[in-house]
PDB file of C-alpha atoms in Angstrom:
ATOM      1  CA  MET A 858       0.000   0.000   0.000  1.00  0.00           C
ATOM      2  CA  VAL A 859       1.314   3.455  -0.877  1.00  0.00           C
ATOM      3  CA  ALA A 860      -0.067   6.466   0.939  1.00  0.00           C
ATOM      4  CA  ILE A 861       0.878  10.096   1.205  1.00  0.00           C
ATOM      5  CA  VAL A 862       1.003  11.379   4.761  1.00  0.00           C
ATOM      6  CA  CYS A 863       0.126  15.055   4.963  1.00  0.00           C
ATOM      7  CA  GLY A 864       0.200  17.406   7.873  1.00  0.00           C
ATOM      8  CA  SER A 865       3.882  18.070   8.132  1.00  0.00           C
ATOM      9  CA  PRO A 866       5.868  20.585   6.081  1.00  0.00           C
ATOM     10  CA  ASN A 867       7.528  17.791   4.117  1.00  0.00           C
ATOM     11  CA  VAL A 868       5.231  15.296   2.392  1.00  0.00           C
ATOM     12  CA  ARG A 869       6.623  11.776   2.300  1.00  0.00           C
ATOM     13  CA  THR A 870       5.570   8.433   0.873  1.00  0.00           C
ATOM     14  CA  VAL A 871       4.943   5.571   3.251  1.00  0.00           C
ATOM     15  CA  VAL A 872       5.261   2.013   1.949  1.00  0.00           C
ATOM     16  CA  GLY A 873       3.863  -0.817   4.018  1.00  0.00           C
ATOM     17  CA  SER A 874       0.674  -2.156   5.491  1.00  0.00           C
ATOM     18  CA  LYS A 875       0.383   0.451   8.224  1.00  0.00           C
ATOM     19  CA  PRO A 876       1.157   4.076   7.419  1.00  0.00           C
ATOM     20  CA  ALA A 877       3.065   5.986  10.070  1.00  0.00           C
ATOM     21  CA  ARG A 878       0.929   8.248  12.217  1.00  0.00           C
ATOM     22  CA  TRP A 879       1.921  11.871  12.355  1.00  0.00           C
ATOM     23  CA  SER A 880       1.123  13.915  15.422  1.00  0.00           C
ATOM     24  CA  PRO A 881       1.738  17.624  15.956  1.00  0.00           C
ATOM     25  CA  LEU A 882       2.368  16.916  19.647  1.00  0.00           C
ATOM     26  CA  PRO A 883       5.853  15.918  20.778  1.00  0.00           C
ATOM     27  CA  THR A 884       6.272  12.453  22.191  1.00  0.00           C
ATOM     28  CA  VAL A 885       7.108  12.319  25.883  1.00  0.00           C
ATOM     29  CA  LYS A 886       8.797   9.333  27.446  1.00  0.00           C
ATOM     30  CA  PRO A 887       7.189   7.962  30.609  1.00  0.00           C
ATOM     31  CA  GLY A 888       8.780   9.297  33.761  1.00  0.00           C
ATOM     32  CA  TYR A 889       9.317  12.838  32.543  1.00  0.00           C
ATOM     33  CA  GLY A 890       7.214  15.751  33.697  1.00  0.00           C
ATOM     34  CA  VAL A 891       4.798  16.023  36.565  1.00  0.00           C
ATOM     35  CA  SER A 892       3.099  12.919  37.795  1.00  0.00           C
ATOM     36  CA  PRO A 893      -0.635  13.088  38.435  1.00  0.00           C
ATOM     37  CA  ARG A 894      -0.089  12.391  42.139  1.00  0.00           C
ATOM     38  CA  THR A 895       2.094  15.451  42.685  1.00  0.00           C
ATOM     39  CA  SER A 896       0.301  18.207  44.581  1.00  0.00           C
ATOM     40  CA  LEU A 897       1.333  21.761  45.238  1.00  0.00           C
ATOM     41  CA  SER A 898       0.939  21.592  48.978  1.00  0.00           C
ATOM     42  CA  ARG A 899       1.086  18.266  50.747  1.00  0.00           C
ATOM     43  CA  GLY A 900      -1.612  17.617  53.319  1.00  0.00           C
ATOM     44  CA  ARG A 901      -3.842  20.542  52.308  1.00  0.00           C
ATOM     45  CA  SER A 902      -6.723  20.564  49.922  1.00  0.00           C
ATOM     46  CA  VAL A 903      -8.943  23.386  48.813  1.00  0.00           C
ATOM     47  CA  VAL A 904     -12.628  22.671  48.533  1.00  0.00           C
ATOM     48  CA  VAL A 905     -14.619  25.130  46.468  1.00  0.00           C
ATOM     49  CA  LYS A 906     -18.371  24.840  46.693  1.00  0.00           C
ATOM     50  CA  ALA A 907     -20.471  26.667  44.163  1.00  0.00           C
ATOM     51  CA  GLU A 908     -23.693  28.269  45.240  1.00  0.00           C
ATOM     52  CA  GLU A 909     -26.707  26.424  43.887  1.00  0.00           C
ATOM     53  CA  VAL A 910     -28.467  28.636  41.347  1.00  0.00           C
ATOM     54  CA  ASP A 911     -31.588  27.365  39.640  1.00  0.00           C
ATOM     55  CA  PHE A 912     -31.144  28.702  36.125  1.00  0.00           C
ATOM     56  CA  ASP A 913     -34.687  27.793  35.065  1.00  0.00           C
ATOM     57  CA  ALA A 914     -36.135  29.745  37.990  1.00  0.00           C
ATOM     58  CA  LEU A 915     -33.934  32.706  37.082  1.00  0.00           C
ATOM     59  CA  LEU A 916     -35.162  32.627  33.470  1.00  0.00           C
ATOM     60  CA  ILE A 917     -38.771  32.397  34.628  1.00  0.00           C
ATOM     61  CA  LYS A 918     -38.259  35.398  36.917  1.00  0.00           C
ATOM     62  CA  VAL A 919     -36.715  37.442  34.092  1.00  0.00           C
ATOM     63  CA  ALA A 920     -39.544  36.442  31.747  1.00  0.00           C
ATOM     64  CA  ASP A 921     -42.150  37.450  34.357  1.00  0.00           C
ATOM     65  CA  GLU A 922     -40.462  40.812  34.900  1.00  0.00           C
ATOM     66  CA  PHE A 923     -40.367  41.370  31.129  1.00  0.00           C
ATOM     67  CA  ASP A 924     -44.068  40.486  30.817  1.00  0.00           C
ATOM     68  CA  LYS A 925     -44.957  43.085  33.471  1.00  0.00           C
ATOM     69  CA  LEU A 926     -43.302  45.905  31.503  1.00  0.00           C
ATOM     70  CA  ASP A 927     -45.434  48.474  29.728  1.00  0.00           C
ATOM     71  CA  ASN A 928     -42.742  49.807  27.410  1.00  0.00           C
ATOM     72  CA  LYS A 929     -41.095  46.681  25.987  1.00  0.00           C
ATOM     73  CA  PRO A 930     -39.690  48.359  22.835  1.00  0.00           C
ATOM     74  CA  VAL A 931     -37.720  50.834  24.957  1.00  0.00           C
ATOM     75  CA  VAL A 932     -36.263  48.028  27.080  1.00  0.00           C
ATOM     76  CA  ILE A 933     -35.359  46.005  23.984  1.00  0.00           C
ATOM     77  CA  GLY A 934     -33.775  49.098  22.437  1.00  0.00           C
ATOM     78  CA  TYR A 935     -31.635  49.724  25.523  1.00  0.00           C
ATOM     79  CA  GLY A 936     -30.639  46.049  25.575  1.00  0.00           C
ATOM     80  CA  VAL A 937     -29.563  46.114  21.930  1.00  0.00           C
ATOM     81  CA  ALA A 938     -27.720  49.412  22.487  1.00  0.00           C
ATOM     82  CA  ALA A 939     -25.905  47.944  25.496  1.00  0.00           C
ATOM     83  CA  LEU A 940     -24.884  44.858  23.524  1.00  0.00           C
ATOM     84  CA  PHE A 941     -23.719  46.992  20.593  1.00  0.00           C
ATOM     85  CA  SER A 942     -21.737  49.274  22.897  1.00  0.00           C
ATOM     86  CA  LEU A 943     -20.089  46.250  24.526  1.00  0.00           C
ATOM     87  CA  PHE A 944     -18.892  44.962  21.148  1.00  0.00           C
ATOM     88  CA  PHE A 945     -17.866  48.462  20.034  1.00  0.00           C
ATOM     89  CA  VAL A 946     -15.811  49.069  23.169  1.00  0.00           C
ATOM     90  CA  GLU A 947     -14.212  45.629  22.826  1.00  0.00           C
ATOM     91  CA  TRP A 948     -13.212  46.511  19.251  1.00  0.00           C
ATOM     92  CA  LEU A 949     -12.057  50.001  20.259  1.00  0.00           C
ATOM     93  CA  ILE A 950      -9.956  48.795  23.160  1.00  0.00           C
ATOM     94  CA  HIS A 951      -7.964  46.446  20.918  1.00  0.00           C
ATOM     95  CA  LEU A 952      -6.925  48.979  18.302  1.00  0.00           C
ATOM     96  CA  PRO A 953      -3.119  49.080  18.094  1.00  0.00           C
ATOM     97  CA  GLY A 954      -2.545  52.390  19.889  1.00  0.00           C
ATOM     98  CA  LEU A 955      -5.436  52.157  22.304  1.00  0.00           C
ATOM     99  CA  ASP A 956      -4.653  48.604  23.393  1.00  0.00           C
ATOM    100  CA  PHE A 957      -1.919  49.888  25.675  1.00  0.00           C
ATOM    101  CA  LEU A 958      -3.548  53.202  26.610  1.00  0.00           C
ATOM    102  CA  ILE A 959      -6.964  51.809  27.533  1.00  0.00           C
ATOM    103  CA  GLY A 960      -6.466  48.060  27.927  1.00  0.00           C
ATOM    104  CA  PHE A 961      -3.827  48.239  30.637  1.00  0.00           C
ATOM    105  CA  PRO A 962      -5.748  50.591  32.979  1.00  0.00           C
ATOM    106  CA  VAL A 963      -8.912  48.480  32.610  1.00  0.00           C
ATOM    107  CA  GLN A 964      -6.971  45.320  33.468  1.00  0.00           C
ATOM    108  CA  LEU A 965      -5.343  47.078  36.403  1.00  0.00           C
ATOM    109  CA  LEU A 966      -8.754  48.163  37.644  1.00  0.00           C
ATOM    110  CA  GLY A 967      -9.937  44.552  37.434  1.00  0.00           C
ATOM    111  CA  VAL A 968      -6.916  43.336  39.404  1.00  0.00           C
ATOM    112  CA  VAL A 969      -7.528  45.977  42.089  1.00  0.00           C
ATOM    113  CA  ILE A 970     -11.273  45.261  42.384  1.00  0.00           C
ATOM    114  CA  ALA A 971     -11.012  41.432  42.320  1.00  0.00           C
ATOM    115  CA  PRO A 972      -9.870  41.069  45.980  1.00  0.00           C
ATOM    116  CA  TYR A 973     -12.667  43.380  47.151  1.00  0.00           C
ATOM    117  CA  LEU A 974     -15.261  41.326  45.289  1.00  0.00           C
ATOM    118  CA  ALA A 975     -13.763  38.070  46.560  1.00  0.00           C
ATOM    119  CA  ILE A 976     -13.994  39.278  50.149  1.00  0.00           C
ATOM    120  CA  ARG A 977     -17.464  40.784  49.726  1.00  0.00           C
ATOM    121  CA  TYR A 978     -19.111  37.813  48.056  1.00  0.00           C
ATOM    122  CA  GLY A 979     -16.817  34.970  49.113  1.00  0.00           C
ATOM    123  CA  LEU A 980     -16.105  35.637  52.761  1.00  0.00           C
ATOM    124  CA  ASP A 981     -18.838  38.037  53.866  1.00  0.00           C
ATOM    125  CA  LYS A 982     -21.497  36.071  51.948  1.00  0.00           C
ATOM    126  CA  GLU A 983     -23.203  39.183  50.592  1.00  0.00           C
ATOM    127  CA  ASP A 984     -26.111  38.672  48.206  1.00  0.00           C
ATOM    128  CA  TRP A 985     -24.697  39.285  44.720  1.00  0.00           C
ATOM    129  CA  TYR A 986     -28.095  38.861  43.083  1.00  0.00           C
ATOM    130  CA  GLY A 987     -29.564  41.572  45.308  1.00  0.00           C
ATOM    131  CA  ASP A 988     -26.723  43.915  44.396  1.00  0.00           C
ATOM    132  CA  ILE A 989     -27.304  43.342  40.685  1.00  0.00           C
ATOM    133  CA  GLU A 990     -31.036  43.861  41.132  1.00  0.00           C
ATOM    134  CA  THR A 991     -30.425  47.146  43.007  1.00  0.00           C
ATOM    135  CA  PHE A 992     -28.010  48.317  40.297  1.00  0.00           C
ATOM    136  CA  LEU A 993     -30.506  47.531  37.534  1.00  0.00           C
ATOM    137  CA  LYS A 994     -33.347  49.308  39.352  1.00  0.00           C
ATOM    138  CA  ARG A 995     -31.168  52.387  39.889  1.00  0.00           C
ATOM    139  CA  THR A 996     -30.107  52.359  36.232  1.00  0.00           C
ATOM    140  CA  ALA A 997     -33.737  52.036  35.119  1.00  0.00           C
ATOM    141  CA  GLU A 998     -34.606  55.115  37.198  1.00  0.00           C
ATOM    142  CA  LEU A 999     -31.874  57.159  35.509  1.00  0.00           C
ATOM    143  CA  LEU A1000     -32.565  56.170  31.886  1.00  0.00           C
ATOM    144  CA  PRO A1001     -35.278  58.098  30.084  1.00  0.00           C
ATOM    145  CA  GLY A1002     -38.353  56.148  29.051  1.00  0.00           C
ATOM    146  CA  LEU A1003     -38.085  53.504  31.755  1.00  0.00           C
ATOM    147  CA  LYS A1004     -39.712  55.308  34.692  1.00  0.00           C
ATOM    148  CA  LYS A1005     -42.986  53.862  35.918  1.00  0.00           C
ATOM    149  CA  ASN A1006     -45.818  56.361  35.917  1.00  0.00           C
TER     150      ASN A1006
END
């Protein structure tokens, strides 16, 4: 059997019953590298438990809140505008000159705020959903067309 093995820069002909298998990954001999039993700190283990969130209940709550609205086109318009602005800012931030000028300060802000958020929601067990709900209600009060009469 004659076969052409592709995938490498040089194409070669393989003669025989079984063509050679080419892999882009390097072969590693057993015994090299980190064994699966190696741990970073012996005798300690970190257990992370995620808070149970019922996603279906959350979707039902959002759908109920949307059904109660009187001005659905305004809410949809603000949602589309927010999504568009997110993509626009993501594009703008990664322009060659602005990547360094804007991207670095935003990343630095994230690094500075991350410990605060970890302490607030991880250790103090604050209600993150309540904070988001409060933020959205406050934003709805400030935007024109969303006030309840």
